Every structure is written in C-alpha cells, then in structure tokens.
Coordinates of C-alpha atoms in Angstrom, one line a residue:
M260 CA -183.3 53.4 -59.6
I261 CA -182.7 52.3 -56.1
R262 CA -179.9 50.1 -55.2
I263 CA -179.0 48.6 -51.7
L264 CA -175.7 47.3 -50.6
A265 CA -175.9 45.9 -47.0
V266 CA -173.9 43.9 -44.4
N267 CA -175.3 41.4 -42.0
E268 CA -174.2 40.8 -38.4
E269 CA -171.8 38.1 -39.8
Q270 CA -170.1 40.9 -41.9
E271 CA -171.1 39.5 -45.1
I272 CA -172.2 41.8 -47.9
I273 CA -175.8 41.2 -49.3
H274 CA -177.7 42.8 -51.9
I275 CA -181.3 43.7 -51.1
S276 CA -183.9 44.6 -53.7
S277 CA -186.6 46.3 -51.3
L278 CA -186.0 49.1 -48.6
D279 CA -188.5 47.1 -46.4
D280 CA -185.9 44.4 -46.1
L281 CA -183.7 47.0 -44.2
K282 CA -185.9 46.5 -41.3
H283 CA -184.6 42.9 -40.9
S284 CA -183.0 42.6 -37.5
N285 CA -179.8 40.9 -39.1
I286 CA -178.8 44.1 -41.0
D287 CA -175.9 45.6 -39.5
R288 CA -175.3 48.5 -41.9
Y289 CA -176.2 49.5 -45.3
W290 CA -175.8 51.9 -48.4
V291 CA -178.8 52.9 -50.4
D292 CA -178.2 54.9 -53.6
F293 CA -181.0 56.8 -55.3
N294 CA -179.6 56.7 -58.9
A295 CA -181.5 59.3 -61.2
P296 CA -184.7 58.4 -59.1
S297 CA -188.4 58.8 -60.3
K298 CA -190.6 61.1 -58.5
E299 CA -192.1 58.4 -56.5
E300 CA -188.7 57.0 -55.5
A301 CA -187.5 60.4 -54.4
L302 CA -190.4 60.7 -52.0
L303 CA -189.1 57.8 -50.1
L304 CA -186.5 60.1 -48.5
Q305 CA -189.2 61.4 -46.2
K306 CA -191.7 58.6 -46.3
H307 CA -189.3 55.7 -45.6
F308 CA -186.2 57.3 -44.1
Q309 CA -187.9 60.3 -42.5
F310 CA -185.0 62.6 -42.9
H311 CA -185.4 66.1 -41.9
P312 CA -187.7 68.0 -44.2
L313 CA -185.1 70.8 -44.7
A314 CA -182.4 68.3 -45.9
V315 CA -185.1 66.5 -48.2
E316 CA -186.1 70.0 -49.5
D317 CA -182.4 70.6 -50.5
C318 CA -182.4 67.3 -52.4
Y319 CA -185.3 68.3 -54.4
H320 CA -184.1 72.0 -55.2
Y321 CA -181.2 71.3 -57.7
L322 CA -178.6 72.9 -57.5
Q323 CA -177.4 73.7 -53.9
R324 CA -174.1 75.0 -52.8
P325 CA -171.8 72.2 -51.3
K326 CA -172.4 72.3 -47.4
L327 CA -172.8 70.2 -44.3
D328 CA -175.8 70.2 -42.1
H329 CA -176.1 68.3 -38.7
Y330 CA -179.4 67.0 -37.7
E331 CA -180.3 64.8 -34.7
D332 CA -179.0 61.4 -35.9
T333 CA -177.9 62.3 -39.5
H334 CA -175.4 64.4 -41.3
F335 CA -176.4 65.7 -44.5
F336 CA -173.8 66.6 -47.2
V337 CA -174.4 68.5 -50.5
L338 CA -171.5 67.5 -52.7
H339 CA -170.6 68.5 -56.3
A340 CA -169.5 66.4 -59.1
L341 CA -168.0 67.9 -62.4
H342 CA -169.4 67.0 -65.9
P343 CA -166.2 66.1 -67.8
E344 CA -167.4 67.9 -70.9
T345 CA -169.5 70.9 -69.9
L346 CA -167.7 71.4 -66.5
A347 CA -171.1 72.0 -65.0
A348 CA -171.7 71.1 -61.4
E349 CA -173.9 68.1 -60.8
E350 CA -175.2 67.7 -57.2
V351 CA -174.8 64.6 -55.3
D352 CA -176.5 64.6 -51.8
L353 CA -175.3 62.1 -49.0
F354 CA -177.0 61.3 -45.8
W355 CA -174.6 59.9 -43.2
G356 CA -175.9 58.1 -40.1
T357 CA -174.4 55.9 -37.4
N358 CA -174.9 52.7 -39.5
F359 CA -176.1 53.9 -43.1
I360 CA -175.2 56.0 -45.9
V361 CA -177.7 57.3 -48.4
T362 CA -176.7 58.8 -51.6
F363 CA -179.2 60.8 -53.8
H364 CA -178.5 62.3 -57.3
Y365 CA -180.6 63.0 -60.2
S366 CA -177.8 62.6 -62.9
P367 CA -176.1 59.3 -63.3
S368 CA -172.8 59.4 -61.5
K369 CA -169.6 57.6 -62.7
E370 CA -167.9 58.4 -59.4
I371 CA -170.8 56.8 -57.4
D372 CA -170.7 53.8 -59.6
E373 CA -167.0 53.3 -59.2
A374 CA -167.4 53.7 -55.3
W375 CA -170.3 51.3 -55.3
H376 CA -168.4 48.6 -57.2
R377 CA -165.2 49.0 -55.2
M378 CA -167.1 48.5 -51.9
A379 CA -169.1 45.6 -53.2
E380 CA -166.2 43.7 -55.1
Q381 CA -163.3 44.2 -52.6
Q382 CA -165.4 43.6 -49.5
K383 CA -164.3 47.1 -48.4
F384 CA -168.0 47.6 -47.0
S385 CA -167.8 44.9 -44.6
E386 CA -164.2 45.7 -43.5
K387 CA -164.0 49.5 -43.3
G388 CA -167.7 50.5 -42.5
I389 CA -169.7 53.7 -42.9
I390 CA -166.9 56.2 -42.4
Y391 CA -164.7 54.7 -45.1
T392 CA -167.7 54.5 -47.3
A393 CA -168.3 58.2 -47.0
Y394 CA -164.7 59.0 -47.6
L395 CA -164.6 56.8 -50.6
I396 CA -167.6 58.6 -52.3
I397 CA -166.2 62.0 -51.6
D398 CA -162.8 61.0 -52.7
K399 CA -164.1 59.7 -56.1
L400 CA -165.8 62.9 -56.6
V401 CA -162.8 65.0 -56.0
D402 CA -160.5 62.9 -57.9
E403 CA -162.6 63.5 -61.1
Y404 CA -161.8 67.2 -60.7
F405 CA -158.1 66.6 -61.9
P406 CA -158.5 65.4 -65.4
S407 CA -160.7 68.6 -66.3
L408 CA -157.9 70.8 -65.0
Y409 CA -155.1 68.9 -66.6
Q410 CA -156.9 69.2 -70.1
I411 CA -157.2 72.9 -69.5
E412 CA -153.3 73.0 -68.8
D413 CA -152.6 71.1 -72.0
Q414 CA -154.7 73.9 -73.8
L415 CA -152.7 76.5 -72.2
D416 CA -149.5 74.8 -73.3
E417 CA -150.8 74.6 -76.9
I418 CA -151.6 78.4 -76.8
E419 CA -148.1 79.1 -75.9
V420 CA -146.5 76.8 -78.6
K421 CA -148.8 78.3 -81.5
G422 CA -148.6 81.9 -80.2
K423 CA -146.4 83.0 -83.2
T424 CA -148.5 81.3 -85.9
V425 CA -152.1 82.0 -84.9
P426 CA -153.7 85.4 -85.2
V427 CA -153.9 87.4 -81.7
H428 CA -157.6 87.7 -81.8
I429 CA -158.0 83.9 -82.2
L430 CA -155.7 83.2 -79.1
M431 CA -157.4 86.0 -77.2
N432 CA -160.8 84.1 -77.5
E433 CA -159.2 80.8 -76.5
I434 CA -157.8 82.5 -73.6
F435 CA -161.2 83.9 -72.5
E436 CA -162.8 80.6 -72.9
I437 CA -160.1 79.0 -70.6
R438 CA -160.6 81.6 -68.0
A439 CA -164.4 81.1 -68.2
K440 CA -163.9 77.3 -67.6
L441 CA -161.5 77.9 -64.8
L442 CA -164.2 80.1 -63.2
K443 CA -166.7 77.6 -63.5
I444 CA -164.5 74.9 -61.9
R445 CA -163.5 77.3 -59.2
K446 CA -167.1 77.8 -58.1
T447 CA -167.3 74.0 -57.5
I448 CA -163.8 73.4 -55.9
V449 CA -163.7 76.2 -53.4
P450 CA -167.0 75.5 -51.6
M451 CA -166.0 71.7 -51.7
R452 CA -162.7 72.7 -50.1
D453 CA -164.5 74.8 -47.2
L454 CA -166.7 71.8 -46.8
L455 CA -163.9 69.4 -46.3
Y456 CA -162.4 72.0 -43.8
R457 CA -165.5 71.7 -41.8
V458 CA -165.6 68.0 -41.8
I459 CA -162.1 67.6 -40.5
N460 CA -162.6 70.0 -37.7
T461 CA -166.0 68.9 -36.7
E462 CA -166.8 66.9 -33.4
K463 CA -170.3 66.2 -34.2
I464 CA -169.7 63.1 -36.5
E465 CA -169.3 60.0 -34.2
G466 CA -165.9 58.0 -34.8
L467 CA -164.6 60.5 -37.2
K468 CA -161.5 61.6 -35.1
E469 CA -160.1 58.0 -35.5
H470 CA -160.3 58.4 -39.3
V471 CA -160.0 62.0 -39.9
I472 CA -156.5 61.5 -41.8
Y473 CA -158.6 60.1 -44.8
F474 CA -160.6 63.3 -45.1
T475 CA -157.4 65.2 -44.5
D476 CA -156.0 63.8 -47.7
I477 CA -159.2 64.9 -49.7
Y478 CA -158.6 68.4 -48.3
D479 CA -155.1 68.3 -49.3
H480 CA -156.3 67.4 -52.9
L481 CA -158.7 70.3 -52.8
L482 CA -156.0 72.7 -51.8
K483 CA -153.7 71.3 -54.7
L484 CA -156.7 71.9 -57.1
S485 CA -157.2 75.3 -55.8
E486 CA -153.5 76.1 -56.3
I487 CA -153.7 75.0 -59.9
I488 CA -156.7 77.0 -60.6
D489 CA -155.0 80.0 -59.2
S490 CA -151.7 79.4 -61.1
N491 CA -153.7 78.8 -64.4
R492 CA -155.7 82.0 -63.9
D493 CA -152.5 84.0 -63.4
L494 CA -150.9 82.3 -66.5
T495 CA -153.9 83.2 -68.6
A496 CA -153.8 86.7 -67.2
D497 CA -150.2 87.1 -68.2
I498 CA -150.7 85.6 -71.5
R499 CA -153.6 88.0 -72.1
D500 CA -151.5 91.0 -71.0
S501 CA -148.6 89.9 -73.0
Y502 CA -150.7 89.6 -76.2
V503 CA -152.3 93.0 -75.5
S504 CA -148.9 94.5 -75.0
I505 CA -147.5 93.1 -78.2
N506 CA -150.6 94.1 -80.2
S507 CA -150.4 97.6 -78.7
Y508 CA -146.8 97.8 -79.7
R509 CA -147.4 96.7 -83.2
M510 CA -150.2 99.3 -83.6
N511 CA -148.0 101.9 -82.1
T512 CA -145.2 101.0 -84.6
I513 CA -147.7 101.1 -87.5
M514 CA -149.1 104.5 -86.4
K515 CA -145.8 105.9 -86.1
T516 CA -144.6 104.9 -89.6
L517 CA -147.8 106.2 -91.0
T518 CA -147.5 109.4 -89.2
V519 CA -143.8 109.9 -90.4
I520 CA -144.9 109.2 -94.1
T521 CA -147.7 111.6 -93.7
T522 CA -145.5 114.3 -92.1
I523 CA -143.0 113.9 -95.3
F524 CA -145.9 114.3 -97.7
M525 CA -147.5 117.3 -95.9
P526 CA -145.2 120.0 -97.4
L527 CA -145.4 118.3 -100.8
T528 CA -149.2 118.4 -100.7
F529 CA -149.0 122.0 -99.7
I530 CA -146.6 123.0 -102.6
A531 CA -148.9 120.7 -105.1
G532 CA -152.0 122.5 -103.8
I533 CA -150.5 126.1 -104.5
Y534 CA -149.5 125.2 -107.9
G535 CA -152.7 123.5 -108.6
M536 CA -155.0 126.6 -108.1
N537 CA -154.3 127.6 -111.8
F538 CA -154.6 131.4 -111.2
Q539 CA -153.6 133.5 -114.3
N540 CA -151.5 135.9 -112.4
M541 CA -148.9 133.2 -110.9
P542 CA -145.7 134.0 -112.8
E543 CA -144.2 130.5 -111.9
L544 CA -146.7 129.0 -114.3
T545 CA -145.1 130.6 -117.3
W546 CA -141.7 129.7 -116.4
R547 CA -140.0 127.2 -119.0
W548 CA -138.3 125.3 -116.3
G549 CA -140.9 125.9 -113.5
Y550 CA -142.3 122.3 -113.5
F551 CA -138.8 120.8 -113.1
V552 CA -137.8 123.2 -110.5
V553 CA -140.8 122.5 -108.3
L554 CA -140.4 118.7 -108.9
F555 CA -136.7 119.1 -107.8
I556 CA -137.7 121.1 -104.6
M557 CA -140.4 118.7 -103.7
F558 CA -137.9 115.8 -104.2
G559 CA -135.3 117.6 -102.0
I560 CA -137.6 118.3 -99.2
G561 CA -139.1 114.9 -99.2
F562 CA -135.5 113.3 -99.3
G563 CA -134.4 115.7 -96.7
M564 CA -137.1 115.0 -94.3
Y565 CA -136.7 111.2 -94.7
W566 CA -132.9 111.6 -94.0
L567 CA -133.7 113.6 -90.9
F568 CA -136.3 111.2 -89.6
R569 CA -134.1 108.4 -90.3
K570 CA -131.2 109.9 -88.5
K571 CA -133.7 110.3 -85.5
K572 CA -134.3 106.6 -85.8
W573 CA -138.1 107.3 -86.1
F574 CA -138.4 104.5 -88.6
D575 CA -136.8 101.8 -86.1

C-alpha cells in the first residue's frame, strides 16, 4: 500500500491518492509511505522517484545494517524497528530530500503509523516541515526499544525473587535466554546509536544544524538504552556466576561429606574383608567371643574416626 501526505503552498495538508499528483505545481512538500508494498509498488522507487540504484537495491535486500548514505539530492537511511515479541530487527528505509520524505518497509510498522497520524492530525507536517518529520519517524522507532528492555528488567527482578525456590538449572536456562535477548537487542541499538552520531555531526544535510537538538535527544536515548543493556548483561553475568559458585559450593560440600563417610568405612570394610575370607587356619574364627570382639573393634574405629573428623570440623 502506498499512502501520500502532502502540503500545498498555502501550508494546508492534503491527502493524495496517486504519485502522479505530486507533480502538481501547488505541492510544497510531501511524505510518501510504502507500507508492505507489492512487487509492482516497490519498483516505483526507481521508476517514479529515480533514487540511486544502490539505495534502491538496499531496500530490496532485507535486512541491512543501520546506516546513512548521502547521494546528490537525497539522504538514504536504513533504520531498524524491534518486533515487540520476537525482538527481531525489522528494516525501515527512509529517503530524505529537500522537500520530501519517502519511507519504505516490507513489514507493517506501528511506529510509522503513529508518526503518520501525528503529522496528519496535529498539523505538524505543515508547521515543522521535512526535518521534523524525519526526526519524528526515527524518534518513534527508538522509543519502542524501551518497553522490550523494561520487560527484560522485570524478568531479571523475578529471577532474583524466586532464586531460593526454583531449581538452579531452570534459573540458569532463563538467564541464558535473557542474555540472548539482550544480545539481539544490542545488535540493533549499537548500530542505531552510531548512525545518530553520524547524523548530528554531518554537514551534508541542509538545514539540519538549526534542528540538531532534536536528533541529539534521540542519540541520548540510544546512549541510555546502551547503558541499560550493558548493566543488564553485567547483572546476568553476576547472577550466573553466583549460581555457579553456589552450585559448586553445594557440590563440594556433598563430596566432602561423602568422602568423610567413605573414609570411615574403609578400615571397617578392610576388617570385614579379612574375616570374610573363611580360611580354615584363621584362629580368630574359632574364638567364642571373636565375633563380638571384632564388632567392638569396628565400632570403636568408626566412632573414633567420626569424633576425630568432627573435631577437625570436616562435617561443617
């Protein structure tokens, strides 16, 4: 679907149904949105707008890394949105000219829809112009990163609460899933942060210097997002290391207890093994009190070793 939002010379917003109407001399600036376009509609990027073939090729080859390319009269942005459930990156391409914005995305974008309705309903398109439109689109994309990260922080809080009641292996699986999510989000946020840094420092976009504070605000949001990701990754690493340490401590304690018990039974097993051979020439076998004497000796050895190990605090 292709939708068009335009402003005439009287600074009135008008909705146009055909791209051919953009050639009307009364059009001052416009925004064209290719929302999940068909193959025929996608070809209009080159046929109608005659954008640079390399930029058009990047639109067709999904999924590109966030970037900014400058052409003769057009600035081409590759932006990323985050799917709220899968956290997968969804590409949004933006062409920025002196009097137009063209957005292109194969997946329906809630962020683009929100920016579109805001520009149309609040008359922002006629008041702020092209630069504000580009800012609003990028700002909406970045703002939708926050809910996904806040959801992950809530999951980390839940893990800390249920750490004493849930088995360690289940918690470890959840930790690794969270780290995988953070890594997936980081692959989107860091390139977007680098992209905004280029935007606020470029001198190739006409009129941007007067409105660079808007894009600096987006860059600050991306810096905050990067810090949240890094802190959450550190937290997951700390939780993981803590559980590994606790699990190792428990295992060492169990192994120490079993080793002490085995050590106590070693001489007892040795004595029982000797008198279990049943040789005829073993004089102790014919003693009347031999059985009770051996049991007493075995009991004494066992109790004595237990007392010694207890005194050395090997059972603590």
